[in-house]
Short mmCIF file of C-alpha atoms in Angstrom, two decimals:
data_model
loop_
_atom_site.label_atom_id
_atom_site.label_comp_id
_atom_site.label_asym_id
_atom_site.label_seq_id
_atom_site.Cartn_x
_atom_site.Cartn_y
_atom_site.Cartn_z
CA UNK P 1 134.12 -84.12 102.98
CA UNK P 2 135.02 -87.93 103.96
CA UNK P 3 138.09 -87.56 106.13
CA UNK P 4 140.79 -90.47 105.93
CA UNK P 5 141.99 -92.50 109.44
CA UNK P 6 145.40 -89.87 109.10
CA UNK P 7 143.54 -86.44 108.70
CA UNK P 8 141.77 -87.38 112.02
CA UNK P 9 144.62 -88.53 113.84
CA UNK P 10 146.62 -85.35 112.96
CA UNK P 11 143.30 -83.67 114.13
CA UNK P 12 142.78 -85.49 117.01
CA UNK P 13 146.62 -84.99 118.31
CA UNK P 14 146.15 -81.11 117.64
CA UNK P 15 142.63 -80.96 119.48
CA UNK P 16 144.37 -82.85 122.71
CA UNK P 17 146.92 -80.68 122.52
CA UNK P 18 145.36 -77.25 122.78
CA UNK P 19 142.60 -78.62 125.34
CA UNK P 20 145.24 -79.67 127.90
CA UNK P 21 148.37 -77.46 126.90
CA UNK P 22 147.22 -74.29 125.48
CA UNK P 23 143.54 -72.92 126.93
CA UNK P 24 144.47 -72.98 130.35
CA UNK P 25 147.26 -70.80 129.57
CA UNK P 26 145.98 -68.50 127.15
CA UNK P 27 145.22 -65.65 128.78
CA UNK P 28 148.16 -65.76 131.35
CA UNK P 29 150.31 -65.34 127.62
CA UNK P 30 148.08 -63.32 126.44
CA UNK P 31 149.14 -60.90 129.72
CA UNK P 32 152.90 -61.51 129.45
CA UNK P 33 153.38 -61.03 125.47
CA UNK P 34 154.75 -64.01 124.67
CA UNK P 35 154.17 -68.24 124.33
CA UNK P 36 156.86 -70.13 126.35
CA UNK P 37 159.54 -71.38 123.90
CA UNK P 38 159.35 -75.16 125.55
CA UNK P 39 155.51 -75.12 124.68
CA UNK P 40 156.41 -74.73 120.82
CA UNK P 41 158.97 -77.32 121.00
CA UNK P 42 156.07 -79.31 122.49
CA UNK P 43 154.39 -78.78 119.02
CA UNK P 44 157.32 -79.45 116.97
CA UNK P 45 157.72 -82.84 119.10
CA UNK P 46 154.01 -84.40 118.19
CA UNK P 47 154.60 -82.35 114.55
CA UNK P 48 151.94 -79.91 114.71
CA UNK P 49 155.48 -77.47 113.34
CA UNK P 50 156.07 -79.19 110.42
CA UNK P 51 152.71 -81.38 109.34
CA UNK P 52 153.62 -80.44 105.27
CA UNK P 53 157.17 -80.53 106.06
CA UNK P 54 158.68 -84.01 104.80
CA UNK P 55 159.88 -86.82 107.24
CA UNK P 56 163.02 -86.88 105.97
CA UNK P 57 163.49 -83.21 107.05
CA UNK P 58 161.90 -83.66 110.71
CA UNK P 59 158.56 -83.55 109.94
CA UNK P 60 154.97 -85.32 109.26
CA UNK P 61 154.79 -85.45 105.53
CA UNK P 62 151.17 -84.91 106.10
CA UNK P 63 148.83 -83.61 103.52
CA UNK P 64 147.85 -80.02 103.38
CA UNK P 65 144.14 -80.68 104.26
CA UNK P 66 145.26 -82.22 107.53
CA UNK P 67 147.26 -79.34 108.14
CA UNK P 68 144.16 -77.09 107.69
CA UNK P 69 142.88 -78.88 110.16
CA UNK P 70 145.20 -79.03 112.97
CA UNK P 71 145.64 -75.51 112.50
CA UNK P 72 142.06 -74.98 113.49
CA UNK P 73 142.39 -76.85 116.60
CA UNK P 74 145.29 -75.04 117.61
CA UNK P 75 143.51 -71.39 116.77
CA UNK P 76 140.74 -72.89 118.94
CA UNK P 77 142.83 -73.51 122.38
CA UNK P 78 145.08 -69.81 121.67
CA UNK P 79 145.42 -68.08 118.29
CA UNK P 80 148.53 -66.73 118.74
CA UNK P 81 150.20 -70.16 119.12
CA UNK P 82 148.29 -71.15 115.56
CA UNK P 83 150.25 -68.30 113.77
CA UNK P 84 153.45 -69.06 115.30
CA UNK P 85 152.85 -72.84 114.22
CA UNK P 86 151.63 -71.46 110.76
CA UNK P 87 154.84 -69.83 109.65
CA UNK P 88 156.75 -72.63 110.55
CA UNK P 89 154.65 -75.08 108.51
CA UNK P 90 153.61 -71.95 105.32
CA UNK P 91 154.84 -70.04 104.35
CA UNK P 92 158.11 -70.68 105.39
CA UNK P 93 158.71 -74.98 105.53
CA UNK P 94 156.72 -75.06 102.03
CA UNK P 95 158.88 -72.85 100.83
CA UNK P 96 162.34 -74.30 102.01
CA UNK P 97 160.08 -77.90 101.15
CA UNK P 98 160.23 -76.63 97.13
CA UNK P 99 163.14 -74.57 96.82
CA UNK P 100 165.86 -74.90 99.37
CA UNK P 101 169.06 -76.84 99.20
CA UNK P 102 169.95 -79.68 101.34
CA UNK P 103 172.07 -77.44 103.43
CA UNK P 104 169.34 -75.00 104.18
CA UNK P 105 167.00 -77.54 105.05
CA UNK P 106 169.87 -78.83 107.41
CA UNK P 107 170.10 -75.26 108.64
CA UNK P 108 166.26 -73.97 108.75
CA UNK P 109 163.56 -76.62 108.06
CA UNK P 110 164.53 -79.59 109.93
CA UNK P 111 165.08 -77.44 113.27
CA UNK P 112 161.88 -74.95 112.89
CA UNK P 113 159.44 -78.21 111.53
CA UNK P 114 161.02 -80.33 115.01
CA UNK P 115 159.87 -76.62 116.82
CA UNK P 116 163.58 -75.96 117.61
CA UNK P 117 164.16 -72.93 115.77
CA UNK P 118 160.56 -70.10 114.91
CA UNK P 119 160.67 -68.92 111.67
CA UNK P 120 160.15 -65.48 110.25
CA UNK P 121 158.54 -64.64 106.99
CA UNK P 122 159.33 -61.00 105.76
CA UNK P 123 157.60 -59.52 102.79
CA UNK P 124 155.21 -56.80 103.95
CA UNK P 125 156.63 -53.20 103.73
CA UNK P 126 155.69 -49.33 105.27
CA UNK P 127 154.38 -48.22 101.74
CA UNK P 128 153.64 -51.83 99.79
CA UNK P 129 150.87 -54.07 102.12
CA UNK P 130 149.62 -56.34 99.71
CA UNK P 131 151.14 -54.90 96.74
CA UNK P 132 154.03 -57.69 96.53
CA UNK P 133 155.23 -56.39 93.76
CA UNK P 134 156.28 -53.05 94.51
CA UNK P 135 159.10 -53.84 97.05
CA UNK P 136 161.82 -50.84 97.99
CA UNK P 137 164.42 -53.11 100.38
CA UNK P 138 167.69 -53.83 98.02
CA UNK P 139 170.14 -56.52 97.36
CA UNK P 140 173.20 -55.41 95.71
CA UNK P 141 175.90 -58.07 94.95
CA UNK P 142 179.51 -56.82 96.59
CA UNK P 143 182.04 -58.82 96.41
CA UNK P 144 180.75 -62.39 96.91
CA UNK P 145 178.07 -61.34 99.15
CA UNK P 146 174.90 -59.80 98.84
CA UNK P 147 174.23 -57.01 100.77
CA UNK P 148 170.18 -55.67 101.86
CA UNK P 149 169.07 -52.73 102.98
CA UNK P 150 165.76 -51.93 103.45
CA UNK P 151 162.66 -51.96 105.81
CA UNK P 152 159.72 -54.27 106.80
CA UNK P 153 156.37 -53.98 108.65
CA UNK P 154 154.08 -55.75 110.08
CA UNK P 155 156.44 -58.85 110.84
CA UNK P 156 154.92 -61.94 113.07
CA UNK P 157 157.90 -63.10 115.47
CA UNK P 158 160.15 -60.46 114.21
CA UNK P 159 161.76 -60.26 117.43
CA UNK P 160 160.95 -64.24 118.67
CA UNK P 161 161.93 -66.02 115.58
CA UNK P 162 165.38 -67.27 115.29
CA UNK P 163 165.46 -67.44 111.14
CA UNK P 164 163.72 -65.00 108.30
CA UNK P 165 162.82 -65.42 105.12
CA UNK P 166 162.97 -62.27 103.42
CA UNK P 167 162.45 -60.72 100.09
CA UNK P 168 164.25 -58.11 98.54
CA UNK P 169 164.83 -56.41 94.77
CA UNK P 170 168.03 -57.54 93.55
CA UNK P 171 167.48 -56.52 90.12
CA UNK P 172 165.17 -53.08 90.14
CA UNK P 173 164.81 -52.94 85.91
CA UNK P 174 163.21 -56.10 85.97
CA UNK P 175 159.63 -55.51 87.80
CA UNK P 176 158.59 -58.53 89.51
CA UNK P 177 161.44 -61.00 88.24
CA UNK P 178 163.74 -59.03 89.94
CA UNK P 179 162.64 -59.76 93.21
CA UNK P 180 164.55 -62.73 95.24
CA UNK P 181 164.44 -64.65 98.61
CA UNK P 182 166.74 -64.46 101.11
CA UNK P 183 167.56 -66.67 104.40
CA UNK P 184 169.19 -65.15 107.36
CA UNK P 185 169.53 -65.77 111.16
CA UNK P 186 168.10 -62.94 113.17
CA UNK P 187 170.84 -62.14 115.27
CA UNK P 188 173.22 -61.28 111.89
CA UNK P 189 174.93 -58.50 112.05
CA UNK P 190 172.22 -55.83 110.25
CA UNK P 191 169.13 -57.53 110.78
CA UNK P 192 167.39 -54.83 113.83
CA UNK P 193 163.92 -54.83 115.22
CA UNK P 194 163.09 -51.50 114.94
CA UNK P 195 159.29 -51.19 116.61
CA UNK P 196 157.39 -54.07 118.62
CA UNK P 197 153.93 -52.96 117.99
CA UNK P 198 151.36 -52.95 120.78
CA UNK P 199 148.53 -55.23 118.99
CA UNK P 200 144.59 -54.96 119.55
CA UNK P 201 144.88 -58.86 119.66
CA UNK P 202 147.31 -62.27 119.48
CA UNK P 203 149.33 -60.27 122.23
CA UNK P 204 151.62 -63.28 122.70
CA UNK P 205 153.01 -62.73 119.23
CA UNK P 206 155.28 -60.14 118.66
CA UNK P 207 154.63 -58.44 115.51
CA UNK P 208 157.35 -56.08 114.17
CA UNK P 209 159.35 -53.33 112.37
CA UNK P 210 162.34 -54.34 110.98
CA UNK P 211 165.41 -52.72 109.25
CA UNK P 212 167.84 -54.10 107.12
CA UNK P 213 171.01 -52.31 107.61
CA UNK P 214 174.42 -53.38 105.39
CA UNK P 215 172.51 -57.01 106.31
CA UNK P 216 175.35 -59.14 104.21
CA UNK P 217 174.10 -62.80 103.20
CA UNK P 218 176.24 -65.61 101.43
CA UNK P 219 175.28 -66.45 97.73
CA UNK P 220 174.45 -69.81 99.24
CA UNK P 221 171.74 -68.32 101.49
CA UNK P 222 169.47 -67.03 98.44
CA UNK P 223 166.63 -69.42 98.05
CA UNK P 224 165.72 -70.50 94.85
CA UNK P 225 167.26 -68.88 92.42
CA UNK P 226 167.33 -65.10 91.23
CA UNK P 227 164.45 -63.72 90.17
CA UNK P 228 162.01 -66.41 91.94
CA UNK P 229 160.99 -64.12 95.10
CA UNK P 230 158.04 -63.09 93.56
CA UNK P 231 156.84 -66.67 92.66
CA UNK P 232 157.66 -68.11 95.70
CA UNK P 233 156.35 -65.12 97.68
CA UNK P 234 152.61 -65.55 95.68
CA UNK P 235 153.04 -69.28 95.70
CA UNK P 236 153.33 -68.93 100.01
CA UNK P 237 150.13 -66.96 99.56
CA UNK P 238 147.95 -69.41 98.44
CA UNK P 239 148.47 -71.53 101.12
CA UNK P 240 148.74 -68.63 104.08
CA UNK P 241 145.13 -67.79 103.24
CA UNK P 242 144.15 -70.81 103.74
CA UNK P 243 145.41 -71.16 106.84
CA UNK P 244 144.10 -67.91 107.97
CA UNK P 245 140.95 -69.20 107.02
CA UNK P 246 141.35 -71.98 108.84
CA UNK P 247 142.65 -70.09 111.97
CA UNK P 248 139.70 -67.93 111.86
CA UNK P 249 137.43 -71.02 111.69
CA UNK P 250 139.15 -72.08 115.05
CA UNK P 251 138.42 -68.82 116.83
CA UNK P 252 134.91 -68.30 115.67
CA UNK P 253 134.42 -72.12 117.19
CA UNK P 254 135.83 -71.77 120.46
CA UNK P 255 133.78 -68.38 120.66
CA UNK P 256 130.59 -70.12 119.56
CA UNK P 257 131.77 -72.65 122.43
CA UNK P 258 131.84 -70.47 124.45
CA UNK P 259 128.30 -68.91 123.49
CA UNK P 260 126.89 -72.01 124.06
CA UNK P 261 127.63 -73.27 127.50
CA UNK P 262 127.15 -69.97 128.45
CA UNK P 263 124.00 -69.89 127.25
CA UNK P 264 122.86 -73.44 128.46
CA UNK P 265 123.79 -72.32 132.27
CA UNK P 266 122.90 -68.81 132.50
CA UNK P 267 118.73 -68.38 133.69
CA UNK P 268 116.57 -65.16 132.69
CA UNK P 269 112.90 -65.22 132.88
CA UNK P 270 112.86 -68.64 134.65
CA UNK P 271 114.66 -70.39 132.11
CA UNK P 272 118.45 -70.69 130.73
CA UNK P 273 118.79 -68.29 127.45
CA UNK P 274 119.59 -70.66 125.01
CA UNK P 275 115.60 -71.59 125.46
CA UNK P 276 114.86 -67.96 124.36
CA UNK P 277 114.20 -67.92 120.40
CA UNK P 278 116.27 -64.82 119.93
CA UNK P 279 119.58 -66.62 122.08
CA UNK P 280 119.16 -69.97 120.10
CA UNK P 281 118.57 -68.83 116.65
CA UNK P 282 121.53 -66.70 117.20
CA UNK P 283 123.50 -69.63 118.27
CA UNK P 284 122.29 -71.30 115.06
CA UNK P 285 123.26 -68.79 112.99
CA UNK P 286 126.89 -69.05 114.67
CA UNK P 287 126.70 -72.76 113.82
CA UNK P 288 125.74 -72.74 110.61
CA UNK P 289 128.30 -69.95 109.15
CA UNK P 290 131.19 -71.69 110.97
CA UNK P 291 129.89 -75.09 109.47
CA UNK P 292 129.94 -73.25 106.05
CA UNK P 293 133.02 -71.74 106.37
CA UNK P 294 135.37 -75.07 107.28
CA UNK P 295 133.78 -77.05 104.09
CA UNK P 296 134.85 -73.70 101.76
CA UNK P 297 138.34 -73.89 103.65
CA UNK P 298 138.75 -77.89 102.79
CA UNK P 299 138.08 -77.43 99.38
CA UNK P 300 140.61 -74.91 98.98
CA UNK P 301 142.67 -77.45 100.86
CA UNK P 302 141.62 -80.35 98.75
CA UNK P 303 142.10 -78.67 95.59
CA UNK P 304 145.97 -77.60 96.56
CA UNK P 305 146.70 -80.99 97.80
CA UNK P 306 145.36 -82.46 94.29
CA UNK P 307 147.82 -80.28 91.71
CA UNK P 308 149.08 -77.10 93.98
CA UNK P 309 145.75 -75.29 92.83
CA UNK P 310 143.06 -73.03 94.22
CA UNK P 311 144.01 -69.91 94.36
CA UNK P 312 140.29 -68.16 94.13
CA UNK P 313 139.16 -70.76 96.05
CA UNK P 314 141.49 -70.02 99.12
CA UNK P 315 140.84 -66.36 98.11
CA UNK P 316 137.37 -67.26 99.07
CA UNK P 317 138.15 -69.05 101.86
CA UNK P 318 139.96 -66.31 103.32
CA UNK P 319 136.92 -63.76 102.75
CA UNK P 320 134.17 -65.76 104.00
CA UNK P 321 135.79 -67.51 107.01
CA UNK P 322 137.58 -63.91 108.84
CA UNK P 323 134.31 -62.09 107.99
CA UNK P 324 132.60 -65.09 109.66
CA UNK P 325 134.80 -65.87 112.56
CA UNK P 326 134.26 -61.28 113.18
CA UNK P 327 130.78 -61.73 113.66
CA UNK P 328 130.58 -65.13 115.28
CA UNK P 329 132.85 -63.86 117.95
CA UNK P 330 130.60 -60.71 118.17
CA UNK P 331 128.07 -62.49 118.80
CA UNK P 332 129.62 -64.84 121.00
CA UNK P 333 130.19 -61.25 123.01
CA UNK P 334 126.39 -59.94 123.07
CA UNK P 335 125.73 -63.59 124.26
CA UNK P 336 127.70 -63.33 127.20
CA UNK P 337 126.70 -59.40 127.72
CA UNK P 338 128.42 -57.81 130.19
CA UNK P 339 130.63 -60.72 130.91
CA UNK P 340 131.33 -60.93 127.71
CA UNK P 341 132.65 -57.37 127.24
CA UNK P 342 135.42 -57.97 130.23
CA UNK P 343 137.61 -60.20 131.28
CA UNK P 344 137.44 -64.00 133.00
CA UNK P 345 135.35 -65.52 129.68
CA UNK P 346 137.27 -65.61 126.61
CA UNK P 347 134.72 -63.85 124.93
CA UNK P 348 136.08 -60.73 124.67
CA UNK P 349 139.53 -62.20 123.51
CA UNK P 350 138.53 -64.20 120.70
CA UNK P 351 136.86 -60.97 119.20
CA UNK P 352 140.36 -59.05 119.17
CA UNK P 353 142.26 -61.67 118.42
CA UNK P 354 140.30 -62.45 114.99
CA UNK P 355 140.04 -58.79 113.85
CA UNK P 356 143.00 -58.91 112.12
CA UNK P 357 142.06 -62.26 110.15
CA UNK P 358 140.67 -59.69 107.19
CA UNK P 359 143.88 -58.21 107.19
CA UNK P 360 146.98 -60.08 107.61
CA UNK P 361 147.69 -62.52 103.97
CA UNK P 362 145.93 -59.85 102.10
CA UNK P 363 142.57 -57.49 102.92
CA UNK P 364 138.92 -58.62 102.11
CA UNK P 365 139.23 -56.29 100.09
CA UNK P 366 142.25 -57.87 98.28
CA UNK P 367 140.18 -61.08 98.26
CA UNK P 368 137.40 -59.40 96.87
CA UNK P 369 139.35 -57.96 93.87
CA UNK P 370 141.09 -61.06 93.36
CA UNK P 371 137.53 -63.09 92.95
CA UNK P 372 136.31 -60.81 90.80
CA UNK P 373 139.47 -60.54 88.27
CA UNK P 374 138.71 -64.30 87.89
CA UNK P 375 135.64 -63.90 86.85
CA UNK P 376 135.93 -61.16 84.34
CA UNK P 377 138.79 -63.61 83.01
#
């Protein structure tokens, strides 16, 4: 895929970025639970937080292909800072982009695309997963407000973020048209993180329980109108799997990095191991399904940018390139050996961190069934 003179630049600016900002700090995060706050204003200031988000609402106006690919830059220096610049840019600023009033984009997009405000996107529940459709938190109109109660799991920067976007049934007779979205700050009266969970991987994002307790929002604070949850929820989706794609293709590269210096300075058997067939063919192998996996991830990128579609395609996306990036980075690990099992390479980081990549915007197995619905279509 021919990339324009912008797609590179936005590329280029992410690639600096995570060389000199974000891998020499990755593991020191990685050991304190958390990204500095200043660092992701850093991103919102060169506009790696809002690249879709408009200029006239703080940020790039880029296309969604160059996103795509500054995400993978970022995923390469430290994957938890790609998912905290992923919710800022989609779910979350695509959907304030489509549906929110001026006054919410005041309030949320401008601030969270300019990296002064991290955004929260809460749809997952205990009992739902994937199953968007089958949500149990309620909004009941009282008074003039509306009031939720409920419970979410699984939250990225439940506790960090300083917005959510949540989702909630306000009408329970109508089945998926009677689920809207809600904005709210997170310290509101009602809004409590209930668990932080300790993670196998992406340490420095918290990732959380939340309850809704008597949480009481202002009419003006539904977005889009009622009814349109579950749109914009699917909708969100579509693009969030192709940015997990596109993370994953940024771990599995900085693993196969990895792999290969490694292997170009380390000596067995009078020569380094990247001269050994079985070390280079591996290598190749790494090369070759990473290669694979970025052109599937553009063309789901390419095809949203031309009319908003691609759904299978970014279903696709998101299967190949997490089951990729898993066994890139495992292989990245038996590369290394025993250094690659501990601590003081990355190795061993990059394979927790993109375990959850087949998980998080919907299982391979969710992909899988997805695919195959389209085509028995």
């Amino acid at each position: 895929m021919q990339l324009t003179e912008e797609q590179l630049m936005i590329r280029d600016t992410a690639r600096n970025f995570a060389q000199s900002e974000l891998v020499p700090n990755a593991d020191e995060w990685e050991r304190t639970g958390n990204v500095p706050k200043d660092v992701l204003r850093k991103m919102g200031e060169i506009g790696l937080m809002g690249v879709v988000v408009p200029e006239e609402w703080g940020g790039v106006g880029a296309d969604f292909v160059s996103y795509a690919l500054a995400l993978e830059e970022i995923a390469a220096g430290h994957a938890a800072s790609s998912l905290y610049m992923s919710l800022n840019n989609s779910p979350n600023g695509l959907a304030l982009t489509k549906y929110g009033t001026d006054a919410q984009k005041e309030a949320f997009l401008r601030p969270s695309a300019e990296g002064r405000l991290q955004a929260v996107f809460a749809l997952t529940e205990p009992h739902t997963g994937s199953d968007a459709s089958n949500l149990k938190t309620r909004a009941e109109k009282v008074g003039n407000k509306w009031v939720i109660n409920g419970s979410k799991q699984f939250i990225s920067s439940g506790e960090s973020g300083a917005y959510c976007l949540l989702f909630a049934v306000t009408d329970p007779e109508a089945g998926k048209k009677g689920i809207s979205a809600f904005l709210t700050p997170t310290d509101a009266a009602g809004y409590t993180v209930v668990a932080k969970e300790d993670k196998m991987g992406q340490r420095a994002s918290d990732l959380c329980q939340l309850a809704f307790e008597d949480l009481e929002i202002a009419p003006d604070m539904m977005l889009g109108e009622e009814g349109q949850g579950y749109r914009i929820a699917l909708e969100n989706l579509t693009t969030g799997r192709i940015g997990i794609a596109a993370q994953s293709i940024g771990i599995a590269r900085a693993a196969l990095e990895c792999a290969r210096d490694y292997a170009k300075e380390r000596e067995a058997f009078g020569k380094v191991i990247i001269e050994h067939q079985a070390v280079g063919h591996r290598l190749a192998d790494m090369a070759t399904q990473v290669e694979a996996a970025r052109h599937l991830m553009l063309h789901a990128a390419r095809l949203y940018d031309v009319d908003g579609g691609g759904l299978v395609e970014a279903s696709m996306a998101k299967l190949f390139a997490s089951e990729m990036a898993e066994k890139v980075c495992s292989d990245a690990v038996q590369t290394l050996g025993g250094y690659g099992y501990v601590g003081g390479f990355p190795a061993e980081r990059y394979f927790r961190d993109v375990r959850v990549c087949k998980i998080y915007e919907g299982t391979s197995d969710v992909q899988r069934m997805l695919i195959a619905r389209s085509l028995a279509a």
